[in-house]
CSV table of C-alpha atoms and ligand atoms in Angstrom, one decimal:
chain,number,residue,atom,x,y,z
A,1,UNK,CA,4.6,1.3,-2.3
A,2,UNK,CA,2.0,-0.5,-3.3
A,3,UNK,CA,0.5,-0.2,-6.8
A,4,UNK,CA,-3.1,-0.4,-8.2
A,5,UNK,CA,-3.9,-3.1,-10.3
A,6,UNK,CA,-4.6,-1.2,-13.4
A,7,UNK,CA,-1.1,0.3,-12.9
A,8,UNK,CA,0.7,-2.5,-12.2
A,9,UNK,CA,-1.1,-4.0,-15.6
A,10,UNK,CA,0.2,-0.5,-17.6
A,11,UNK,CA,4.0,-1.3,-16.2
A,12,UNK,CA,3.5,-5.0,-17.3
A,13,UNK,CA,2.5,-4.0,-20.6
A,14,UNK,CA,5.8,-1.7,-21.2
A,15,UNK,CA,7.8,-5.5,-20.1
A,16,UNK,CA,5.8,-7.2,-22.6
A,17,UNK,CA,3.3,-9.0,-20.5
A,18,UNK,CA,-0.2,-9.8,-22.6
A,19,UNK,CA,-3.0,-7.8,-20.3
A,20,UNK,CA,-6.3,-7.1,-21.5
A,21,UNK,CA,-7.0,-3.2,-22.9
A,22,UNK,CA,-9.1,-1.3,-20.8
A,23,UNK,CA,-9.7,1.8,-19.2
A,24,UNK,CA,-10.0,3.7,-15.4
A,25,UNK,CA,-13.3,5.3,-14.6
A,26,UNK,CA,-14.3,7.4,-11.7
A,27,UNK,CA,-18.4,7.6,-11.8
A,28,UNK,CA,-21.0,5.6,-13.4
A,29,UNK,CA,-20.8,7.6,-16.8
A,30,UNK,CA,-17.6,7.3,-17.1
A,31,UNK,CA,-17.4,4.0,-16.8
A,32,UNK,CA,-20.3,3.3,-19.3
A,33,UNK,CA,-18.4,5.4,-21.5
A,34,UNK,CA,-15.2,3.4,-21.3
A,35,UNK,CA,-17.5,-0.3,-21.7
A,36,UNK,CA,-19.2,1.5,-24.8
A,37,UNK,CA,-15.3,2.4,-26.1
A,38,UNK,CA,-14.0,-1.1,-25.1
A,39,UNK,CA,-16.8,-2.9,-27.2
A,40,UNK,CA,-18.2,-5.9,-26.4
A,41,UNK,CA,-18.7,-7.9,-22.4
A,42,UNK,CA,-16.4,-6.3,-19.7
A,43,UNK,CA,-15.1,-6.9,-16.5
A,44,UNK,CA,-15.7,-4.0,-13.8
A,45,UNK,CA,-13.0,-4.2,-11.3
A,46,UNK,CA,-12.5,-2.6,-8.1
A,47,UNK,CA,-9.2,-0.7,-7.6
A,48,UNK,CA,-8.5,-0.9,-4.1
A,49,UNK,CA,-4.8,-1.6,-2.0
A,50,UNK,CA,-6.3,-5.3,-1.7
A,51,UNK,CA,-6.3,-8.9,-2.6
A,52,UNK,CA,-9.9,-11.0,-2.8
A,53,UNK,CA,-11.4,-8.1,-4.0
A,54,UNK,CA,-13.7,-10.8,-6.4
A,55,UNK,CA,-14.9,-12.4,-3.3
A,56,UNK,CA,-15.8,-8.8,-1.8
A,57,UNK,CA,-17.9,-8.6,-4.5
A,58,UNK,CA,-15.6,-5.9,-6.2
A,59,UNK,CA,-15.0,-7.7,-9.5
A,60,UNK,CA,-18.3,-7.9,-12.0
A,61,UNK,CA,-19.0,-8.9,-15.2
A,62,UNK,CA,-21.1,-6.6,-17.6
A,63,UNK,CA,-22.3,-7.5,-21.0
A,64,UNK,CA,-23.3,-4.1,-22.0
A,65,UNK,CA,-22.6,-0.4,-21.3
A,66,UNK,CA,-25.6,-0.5,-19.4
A,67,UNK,CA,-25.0,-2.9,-17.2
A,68,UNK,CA,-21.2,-1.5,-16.6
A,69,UNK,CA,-23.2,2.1,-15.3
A,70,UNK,CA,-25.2,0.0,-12.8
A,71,UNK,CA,-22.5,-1.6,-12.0
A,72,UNK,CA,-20.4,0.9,-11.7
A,73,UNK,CA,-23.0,2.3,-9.3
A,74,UNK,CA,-23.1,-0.8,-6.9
A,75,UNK,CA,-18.9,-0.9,-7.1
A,76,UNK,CA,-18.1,2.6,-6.5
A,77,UNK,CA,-18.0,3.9,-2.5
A,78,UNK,CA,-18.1,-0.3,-1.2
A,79,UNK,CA,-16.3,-0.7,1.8
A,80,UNK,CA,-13.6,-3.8,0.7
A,81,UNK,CA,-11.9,-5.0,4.1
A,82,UNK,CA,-11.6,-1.1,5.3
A,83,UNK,CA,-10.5,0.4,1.7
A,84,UNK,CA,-13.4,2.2,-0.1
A,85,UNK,CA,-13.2,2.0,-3.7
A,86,UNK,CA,-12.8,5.0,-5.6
A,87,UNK,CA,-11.7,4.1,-8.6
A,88,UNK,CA,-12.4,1.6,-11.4
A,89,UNK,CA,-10.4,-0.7,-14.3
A,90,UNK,CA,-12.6,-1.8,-16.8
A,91,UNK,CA,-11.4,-3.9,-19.1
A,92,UNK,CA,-12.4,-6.4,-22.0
A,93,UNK,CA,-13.6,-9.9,-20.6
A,94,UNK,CA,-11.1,-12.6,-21.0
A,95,UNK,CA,-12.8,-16.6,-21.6
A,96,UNK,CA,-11.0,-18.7,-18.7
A,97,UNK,CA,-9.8,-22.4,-19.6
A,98,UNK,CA,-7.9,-22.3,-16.8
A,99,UNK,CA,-6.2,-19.9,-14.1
A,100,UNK,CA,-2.6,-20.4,-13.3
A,101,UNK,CA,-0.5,-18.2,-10.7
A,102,UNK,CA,3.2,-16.6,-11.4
A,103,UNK,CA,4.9,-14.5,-8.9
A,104,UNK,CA,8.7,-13.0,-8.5
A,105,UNK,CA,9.7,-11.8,-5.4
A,106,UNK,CA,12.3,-11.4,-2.6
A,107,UNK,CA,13.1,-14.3,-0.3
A,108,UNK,CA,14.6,-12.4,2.4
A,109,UNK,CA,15.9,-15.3,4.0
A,110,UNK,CA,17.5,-16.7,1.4
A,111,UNK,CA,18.9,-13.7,0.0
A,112,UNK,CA,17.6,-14.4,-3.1
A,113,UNK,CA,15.1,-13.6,-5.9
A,114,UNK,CA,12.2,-16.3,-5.7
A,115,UNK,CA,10.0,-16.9,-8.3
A,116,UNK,CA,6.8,-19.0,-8.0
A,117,UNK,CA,4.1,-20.6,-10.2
A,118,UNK,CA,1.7,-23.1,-9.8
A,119,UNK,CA,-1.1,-24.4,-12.2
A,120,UNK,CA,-3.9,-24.1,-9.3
A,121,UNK,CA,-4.1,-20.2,-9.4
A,122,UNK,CA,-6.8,-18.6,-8.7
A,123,UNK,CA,-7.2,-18.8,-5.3
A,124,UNK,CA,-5.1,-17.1,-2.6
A,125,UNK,CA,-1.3,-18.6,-2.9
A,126,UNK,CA,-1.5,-19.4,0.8
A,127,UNK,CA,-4.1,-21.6,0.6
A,128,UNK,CA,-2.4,-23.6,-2.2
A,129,UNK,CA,1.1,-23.5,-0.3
A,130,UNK,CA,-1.0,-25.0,2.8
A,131,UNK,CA,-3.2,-27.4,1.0
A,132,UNK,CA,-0.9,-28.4,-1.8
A,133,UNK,CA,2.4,-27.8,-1.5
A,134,UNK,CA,3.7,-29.8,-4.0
A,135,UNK,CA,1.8,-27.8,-6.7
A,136,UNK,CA,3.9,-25.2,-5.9
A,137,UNK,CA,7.3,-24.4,-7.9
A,138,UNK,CA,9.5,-22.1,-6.2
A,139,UNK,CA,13.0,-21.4,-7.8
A,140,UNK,CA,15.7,-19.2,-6.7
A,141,UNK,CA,17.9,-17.4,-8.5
A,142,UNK,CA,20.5,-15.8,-7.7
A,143,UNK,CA,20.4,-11.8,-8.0
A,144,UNK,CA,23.8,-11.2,-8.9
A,145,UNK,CA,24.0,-14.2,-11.8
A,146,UNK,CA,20.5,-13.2,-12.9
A,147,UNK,CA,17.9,-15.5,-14.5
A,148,UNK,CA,18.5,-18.6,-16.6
A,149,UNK,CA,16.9,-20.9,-18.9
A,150,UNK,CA,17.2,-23.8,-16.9
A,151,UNK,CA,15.1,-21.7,-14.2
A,152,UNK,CA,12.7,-20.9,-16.6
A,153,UNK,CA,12.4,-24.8,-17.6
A,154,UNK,CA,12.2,-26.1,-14.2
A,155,UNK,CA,9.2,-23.4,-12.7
A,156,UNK,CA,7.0,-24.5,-16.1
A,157,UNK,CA,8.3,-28.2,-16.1
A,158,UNK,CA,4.6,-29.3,-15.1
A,159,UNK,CA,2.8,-27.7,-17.9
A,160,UNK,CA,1.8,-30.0,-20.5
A,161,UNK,CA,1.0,-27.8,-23.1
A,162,UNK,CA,4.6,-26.5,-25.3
A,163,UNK,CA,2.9,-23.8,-26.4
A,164,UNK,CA,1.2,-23.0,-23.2
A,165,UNK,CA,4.9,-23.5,-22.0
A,166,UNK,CA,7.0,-21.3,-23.8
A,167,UNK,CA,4.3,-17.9,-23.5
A,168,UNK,CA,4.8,-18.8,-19.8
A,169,UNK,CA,8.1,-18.7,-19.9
A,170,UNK,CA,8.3,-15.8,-21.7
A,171,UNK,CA,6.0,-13.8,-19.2
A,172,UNK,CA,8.1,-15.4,-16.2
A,173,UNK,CA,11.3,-14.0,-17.9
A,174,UNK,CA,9.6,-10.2,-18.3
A,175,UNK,CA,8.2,-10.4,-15.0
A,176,UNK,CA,11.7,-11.1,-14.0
A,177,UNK,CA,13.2,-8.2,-15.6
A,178,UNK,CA,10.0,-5.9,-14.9
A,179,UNK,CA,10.7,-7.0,-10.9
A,180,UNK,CA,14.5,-6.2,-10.9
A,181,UNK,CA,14.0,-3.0,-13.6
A,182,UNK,CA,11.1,-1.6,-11.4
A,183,UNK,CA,13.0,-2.4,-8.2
A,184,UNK,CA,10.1,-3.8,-7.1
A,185,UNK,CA,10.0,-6.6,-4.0
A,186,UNK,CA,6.7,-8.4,-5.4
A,187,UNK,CA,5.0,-8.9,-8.8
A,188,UNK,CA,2.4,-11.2,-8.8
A,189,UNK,CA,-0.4,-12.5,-11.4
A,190,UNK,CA,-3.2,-14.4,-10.2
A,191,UNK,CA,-4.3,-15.5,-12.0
A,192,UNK,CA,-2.5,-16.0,-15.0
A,193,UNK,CA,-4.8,-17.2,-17.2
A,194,UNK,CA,-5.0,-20.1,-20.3
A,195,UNK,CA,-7.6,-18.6,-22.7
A,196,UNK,CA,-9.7,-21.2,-24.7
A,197,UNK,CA,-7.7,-20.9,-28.1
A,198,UNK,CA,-4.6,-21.3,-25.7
A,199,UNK,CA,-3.6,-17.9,-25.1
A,200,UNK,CA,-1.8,-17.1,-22.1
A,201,UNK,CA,-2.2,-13.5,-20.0
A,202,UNK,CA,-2.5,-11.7,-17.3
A,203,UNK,CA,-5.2,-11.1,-15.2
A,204,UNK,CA,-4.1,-9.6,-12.0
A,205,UNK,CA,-1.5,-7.6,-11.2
A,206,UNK,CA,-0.4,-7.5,-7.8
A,207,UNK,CA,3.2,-4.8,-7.6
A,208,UNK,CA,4.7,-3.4,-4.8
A,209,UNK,CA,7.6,-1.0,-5.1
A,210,UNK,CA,10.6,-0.6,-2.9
A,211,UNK,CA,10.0,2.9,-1.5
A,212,UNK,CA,13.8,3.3,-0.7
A,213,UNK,CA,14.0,3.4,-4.7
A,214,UNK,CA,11.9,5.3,-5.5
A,215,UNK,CA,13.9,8.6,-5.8
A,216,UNK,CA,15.4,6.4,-9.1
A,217,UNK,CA,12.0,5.9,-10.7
A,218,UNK,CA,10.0,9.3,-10.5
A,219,UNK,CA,7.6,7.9,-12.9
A,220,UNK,CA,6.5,5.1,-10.9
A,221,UNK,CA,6.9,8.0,-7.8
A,222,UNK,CA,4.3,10.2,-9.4
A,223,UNK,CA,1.6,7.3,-9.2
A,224,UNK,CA,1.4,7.6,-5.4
A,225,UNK,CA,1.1,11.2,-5.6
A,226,UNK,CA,-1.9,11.7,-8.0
A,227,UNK,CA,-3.6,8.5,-6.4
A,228,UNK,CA,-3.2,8.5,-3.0
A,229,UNK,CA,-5.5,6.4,-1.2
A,230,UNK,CA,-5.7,9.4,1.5
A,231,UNK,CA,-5.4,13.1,0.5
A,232,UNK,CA,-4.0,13.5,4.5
A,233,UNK,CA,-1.2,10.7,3.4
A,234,UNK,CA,-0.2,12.1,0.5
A,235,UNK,CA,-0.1,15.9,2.4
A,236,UNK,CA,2.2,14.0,5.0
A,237,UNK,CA,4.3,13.1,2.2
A,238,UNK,CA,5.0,15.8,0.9
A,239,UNK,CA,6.2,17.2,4.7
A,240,UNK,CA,8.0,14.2,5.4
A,241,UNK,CA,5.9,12.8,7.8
A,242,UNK,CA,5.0,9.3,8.2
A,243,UNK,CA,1.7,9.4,8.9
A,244,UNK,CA,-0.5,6.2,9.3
A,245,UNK,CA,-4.2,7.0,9.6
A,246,UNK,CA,-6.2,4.8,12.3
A,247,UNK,CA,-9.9,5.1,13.1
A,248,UNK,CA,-9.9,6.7,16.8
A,249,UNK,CA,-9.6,9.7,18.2
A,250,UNK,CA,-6.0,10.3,20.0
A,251,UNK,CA,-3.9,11.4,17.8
A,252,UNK,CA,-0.1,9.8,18.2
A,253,UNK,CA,2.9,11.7,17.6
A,254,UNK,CA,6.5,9.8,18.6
A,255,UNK,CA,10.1,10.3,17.4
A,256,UNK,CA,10.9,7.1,16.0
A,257,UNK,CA,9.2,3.8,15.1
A,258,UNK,CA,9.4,2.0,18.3
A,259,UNK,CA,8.6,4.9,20.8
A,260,UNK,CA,5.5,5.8,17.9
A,261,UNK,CA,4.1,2.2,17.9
A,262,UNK,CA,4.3,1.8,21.8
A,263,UNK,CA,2.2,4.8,22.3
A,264,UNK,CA,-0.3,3.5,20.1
A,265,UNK,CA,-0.2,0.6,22.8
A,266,UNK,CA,-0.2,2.8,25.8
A,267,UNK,CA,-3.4,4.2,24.3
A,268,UNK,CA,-5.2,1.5,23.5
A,269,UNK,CA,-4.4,0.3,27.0
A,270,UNK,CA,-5.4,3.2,29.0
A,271,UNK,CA,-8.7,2.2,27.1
A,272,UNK,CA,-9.0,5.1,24.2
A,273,UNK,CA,-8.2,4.8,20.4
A,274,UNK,CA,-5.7,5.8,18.2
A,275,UNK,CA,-6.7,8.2,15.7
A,276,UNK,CA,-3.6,7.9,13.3
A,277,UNK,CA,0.5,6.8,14.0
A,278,UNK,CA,2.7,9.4,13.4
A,279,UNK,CA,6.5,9.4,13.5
A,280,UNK,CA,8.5,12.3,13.8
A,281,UNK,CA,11.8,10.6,13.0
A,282,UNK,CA,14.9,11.0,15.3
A,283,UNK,CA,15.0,15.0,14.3
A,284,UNK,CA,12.4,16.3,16.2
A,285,UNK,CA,13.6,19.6,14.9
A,286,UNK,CA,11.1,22.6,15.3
A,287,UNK,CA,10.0,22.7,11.3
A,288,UNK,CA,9.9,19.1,11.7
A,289,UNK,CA,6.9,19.3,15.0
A,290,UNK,CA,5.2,22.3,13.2
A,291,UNK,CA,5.0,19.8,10.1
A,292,UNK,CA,3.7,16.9,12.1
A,293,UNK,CA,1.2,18.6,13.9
A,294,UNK,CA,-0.4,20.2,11.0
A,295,UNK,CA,-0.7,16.6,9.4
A,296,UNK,CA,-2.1,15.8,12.8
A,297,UNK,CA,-4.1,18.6,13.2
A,298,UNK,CA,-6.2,18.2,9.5
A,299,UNK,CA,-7.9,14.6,10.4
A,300,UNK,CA,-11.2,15.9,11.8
A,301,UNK,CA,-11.6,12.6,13.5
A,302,UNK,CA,-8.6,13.7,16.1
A,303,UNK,CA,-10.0,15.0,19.6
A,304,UNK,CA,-6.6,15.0,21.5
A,305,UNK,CA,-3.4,14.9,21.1
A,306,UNK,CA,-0.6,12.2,22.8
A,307,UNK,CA,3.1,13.9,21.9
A,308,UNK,CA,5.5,11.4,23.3
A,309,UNK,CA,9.3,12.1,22.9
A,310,UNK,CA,12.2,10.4,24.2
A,311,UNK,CA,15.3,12.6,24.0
A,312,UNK,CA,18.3,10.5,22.8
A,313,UNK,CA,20.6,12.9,20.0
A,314,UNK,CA,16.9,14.7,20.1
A,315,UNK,CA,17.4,17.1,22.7
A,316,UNK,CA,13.9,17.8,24.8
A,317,UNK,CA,14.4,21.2,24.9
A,318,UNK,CA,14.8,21.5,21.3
A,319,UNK,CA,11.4,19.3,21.0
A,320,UNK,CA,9.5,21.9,23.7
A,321,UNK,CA,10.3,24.8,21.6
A,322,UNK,CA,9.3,23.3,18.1
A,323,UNK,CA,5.8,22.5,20.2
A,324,UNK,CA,5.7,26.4,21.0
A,325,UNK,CA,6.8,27.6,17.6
A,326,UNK,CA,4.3,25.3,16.0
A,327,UNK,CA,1.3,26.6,18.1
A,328,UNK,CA,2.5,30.2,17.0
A,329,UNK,CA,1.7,28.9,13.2
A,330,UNK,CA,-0.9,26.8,13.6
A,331,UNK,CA,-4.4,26.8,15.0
A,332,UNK,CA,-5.3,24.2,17.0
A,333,UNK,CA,-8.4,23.6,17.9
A,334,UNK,CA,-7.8,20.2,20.6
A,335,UNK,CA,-5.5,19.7,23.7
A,336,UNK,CA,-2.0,18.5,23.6
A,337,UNK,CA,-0.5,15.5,26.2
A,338,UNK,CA,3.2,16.0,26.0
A,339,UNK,CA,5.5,13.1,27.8
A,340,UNK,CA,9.0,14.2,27.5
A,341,UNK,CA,12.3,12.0,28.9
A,342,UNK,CA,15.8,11.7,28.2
A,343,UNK,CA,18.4,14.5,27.3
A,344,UNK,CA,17.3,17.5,28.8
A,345,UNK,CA,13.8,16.6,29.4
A,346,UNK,CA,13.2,18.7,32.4
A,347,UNK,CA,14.5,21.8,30.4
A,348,UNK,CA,12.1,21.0,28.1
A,349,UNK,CA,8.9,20.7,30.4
A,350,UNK,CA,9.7,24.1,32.4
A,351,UNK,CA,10.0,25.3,29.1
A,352,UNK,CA,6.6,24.3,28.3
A,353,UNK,CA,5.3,25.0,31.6
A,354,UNK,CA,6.9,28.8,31.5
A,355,UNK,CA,4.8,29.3,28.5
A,356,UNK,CA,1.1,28.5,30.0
A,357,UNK,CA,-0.3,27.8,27.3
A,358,UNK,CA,-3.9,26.3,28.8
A,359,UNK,CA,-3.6,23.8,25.5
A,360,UNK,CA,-0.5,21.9,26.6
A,361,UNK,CA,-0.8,19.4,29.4
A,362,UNK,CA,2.9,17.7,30.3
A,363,UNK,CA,2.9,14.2,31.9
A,364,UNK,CA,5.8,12.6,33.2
A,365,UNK,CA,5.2,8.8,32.4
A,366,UNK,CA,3.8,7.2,29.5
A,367,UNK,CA,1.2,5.7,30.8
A,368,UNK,CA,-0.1,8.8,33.0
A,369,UNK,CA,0.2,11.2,29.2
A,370,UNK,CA,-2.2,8.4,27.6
A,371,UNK,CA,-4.2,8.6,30.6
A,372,UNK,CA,-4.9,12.0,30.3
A,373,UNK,CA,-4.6,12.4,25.8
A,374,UNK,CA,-8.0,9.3,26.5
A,375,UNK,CA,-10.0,11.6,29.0
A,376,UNK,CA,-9.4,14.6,26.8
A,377,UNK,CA,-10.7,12.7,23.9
A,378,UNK,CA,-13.9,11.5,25.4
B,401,LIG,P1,-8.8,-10.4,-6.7
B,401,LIG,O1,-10.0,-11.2,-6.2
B,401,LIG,O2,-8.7,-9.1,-6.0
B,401,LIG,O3,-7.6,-11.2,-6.7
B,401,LIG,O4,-9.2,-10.0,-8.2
B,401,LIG,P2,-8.9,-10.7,-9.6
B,401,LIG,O5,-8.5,-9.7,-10.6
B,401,LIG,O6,-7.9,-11.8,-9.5
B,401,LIG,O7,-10.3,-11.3,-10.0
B,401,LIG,C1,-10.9,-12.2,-9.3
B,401,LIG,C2,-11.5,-13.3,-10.1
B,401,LIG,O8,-12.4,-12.8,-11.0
B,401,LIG,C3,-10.4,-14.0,-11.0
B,401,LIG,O9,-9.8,-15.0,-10.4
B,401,LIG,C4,-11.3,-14.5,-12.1
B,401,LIG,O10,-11.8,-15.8,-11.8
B,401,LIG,C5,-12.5,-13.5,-12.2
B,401,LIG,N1,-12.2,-12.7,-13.4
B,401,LIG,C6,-11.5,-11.5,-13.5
B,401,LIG,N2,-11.5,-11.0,-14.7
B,401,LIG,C7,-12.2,-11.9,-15.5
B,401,LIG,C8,-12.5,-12.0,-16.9
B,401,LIG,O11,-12.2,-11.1,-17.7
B,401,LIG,N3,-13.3,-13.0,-17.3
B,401,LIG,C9,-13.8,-14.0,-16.4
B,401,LIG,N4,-14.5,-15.0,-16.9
B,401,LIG,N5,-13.5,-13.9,-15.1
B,401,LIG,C10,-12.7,-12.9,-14.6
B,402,LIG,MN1,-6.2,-11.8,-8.1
């Protein structure tokens, strides 16, 4: 899970990172209120799932409460790389000397916790990685000995400045502990800013949450639930559906990960587009289709539906009912393709086919079901 930048900034602040007050706003009033409260220039900032949002023109300055309303206006509804910003931090401008870059994260292939700074911040960490590599510190520490000084010493060892030193240290060292306490698998600030007078803060915040932990942090939990970036997500959430919504107009319901994305191949290769990616999980248990399908069956951009199951400990059977019971519950209003195979696959299409319901096509192959889910799109 993946947290706003305002958000991440507010879990900062509880480690004892220096950010910059500010405030969220929805509409152009509210945002002038929240300049006019803040005192003073402002930044306007974009709050989208996103990095480069300053390139996308997402991140504005405003010298007055004025200006933050017109702003505001401009920000509000942009389209940044497919996420449309609803949402807005506004917070006091910070002077820039300079822009440095701090991150802790999870080295998967080392099995260790990696921490990373670099005085050329600013700009995406890729590009300095690429262009300058030596510019970039990376230490690892070991999870289970936990951070050191010396670590600390050796990722600041090319700052100049002691004083700029040691507040960097001291961020790096609550970043740590904000990392490990949030059980997070990123936490990045870029940039990390020097102010004129030599102060040193965050500017960015860039967290991402393991989702497996999140039962342990119903706090952080809560965020993704009153913000969700799609009301249909956070609906399939709350079902237990992993939904993923996609911009055609087949929708795509598989048991498991594999089967789901290889569907949204077949799709795309019998020349229509996915509408969303939806994985039923290797239940496929009749509350668990009646759930899917309803998530399916509220994105208005769906024209057809491709259900794709292959029966392993999921019986087909089993599957064919849930279909029947679900269409008992729920009205829906566009065709479904079933492809069933594996256990008991024929018991579940004469199932299907005893019920005769004109809604529910069944394919044999793959290829033949997304055939068919395309044309019934169109
Ligand atoms: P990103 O583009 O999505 O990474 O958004 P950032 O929060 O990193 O902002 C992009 C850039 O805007 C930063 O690298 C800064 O150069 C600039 N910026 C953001 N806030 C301020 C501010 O308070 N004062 C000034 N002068 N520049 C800012
Ligand atoms: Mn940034």
């Amino acid at each position: 899970m993946d947290l706003f930048e305002h958000e991440g900034k507010e879990l900062f602040a509880r480690f004892g990172i220096p950010v910059s007050e500010g405030r969220v706003a929805t509409t152009p009033d509210e945002a002038r209120a929240a300049a006019e409260e803040l005192g003073g220039p402002v930044v306007v900032k974009a709050q989208v799932l996103t990095g480069g949002r300053g390139k996308a023109g997402g991140v504005k300055l405003a010298t007055s409460p004025d200006e933050a309303d017109a702003l505001a206006r401009d920000i509000l509804g942009l389209d940044i790389r497919g996420h449309v910003v609803r949402r807005l931090w506004l917070e006091q401008a910070s002077d820039i000397a300079r822009e440095y870059y701090l991150s802790v994260t999870l080295d998967r292939g080392a099995g260790r916790t990696l921490l990373m700074f670099t005085t050329e911040g600013g700009v995406e960490i890729e590009q300095v990685a690429a262009e300058s590599p030596d510019a970039l510190v990376r230490v690892h520490v070991d999870p289970l000995e936990g951070l050191e000084p010396h670590h600390l010493r050796e990722l600041t060892a090319g700052v100049a400045d002691e004083g700029e030193r040691a507040q960097i240290e001291r961020i790096a060292e609550a970043l740590y502990d904000c990392y490990v306490e949030s059980d997070a698998t990123l936490c990045e600030i870029n940039p990390l800013i020097v102010t004129p007078d030599g102060t040193v803060r965050a500017l960015d915040a860039k967290v991402t949450i393991d989702d497996s932990a999140l039962p342990r942090h119903p706090d952080l939990a809560m965020l993704r639930d009153t913000w969700a970036a799609d009301p249909l997500e956070a609906f399939a959430r709350e079902r237990d559906v992993i939904y993923v919504k996609l911009d055609g107009s087949v929708g795509i319901l598989g048991n498991g990960a594999g089967l789901s994305m290889s569907t949204v191949d077949v799709v795309v290769v019998a020349g229509g587009k996915p509408a969303n990616f939806c994985d039923l999980g290797g239940g496929g248990s009749a509350e668990g289709v009646v759930a899917a399908l309803e998530v399916i069956s509220r994105d208005p951009q769906v024209r057809s539906i491709l259900f794709n199951i292959f029966g392993g400990i999921t019986r087909c059977d089993e599957v064919a009912r849930g279909i029947l019971t679900a269409l008992d519950q729920i009205e829906l209003s566009v065709p479904i393709v079933v492809r069933l195979d594996g256990t008991n696959a024929e018991e579940g299409r004469k199932i299907l086919a005893d019920a005769g319901n004109p809604a529910v096509h069944v394919s044999p192959t793959m290829l033949e079901a997304a055939q068919l889910a395309v044309e019934l799109a169109a």
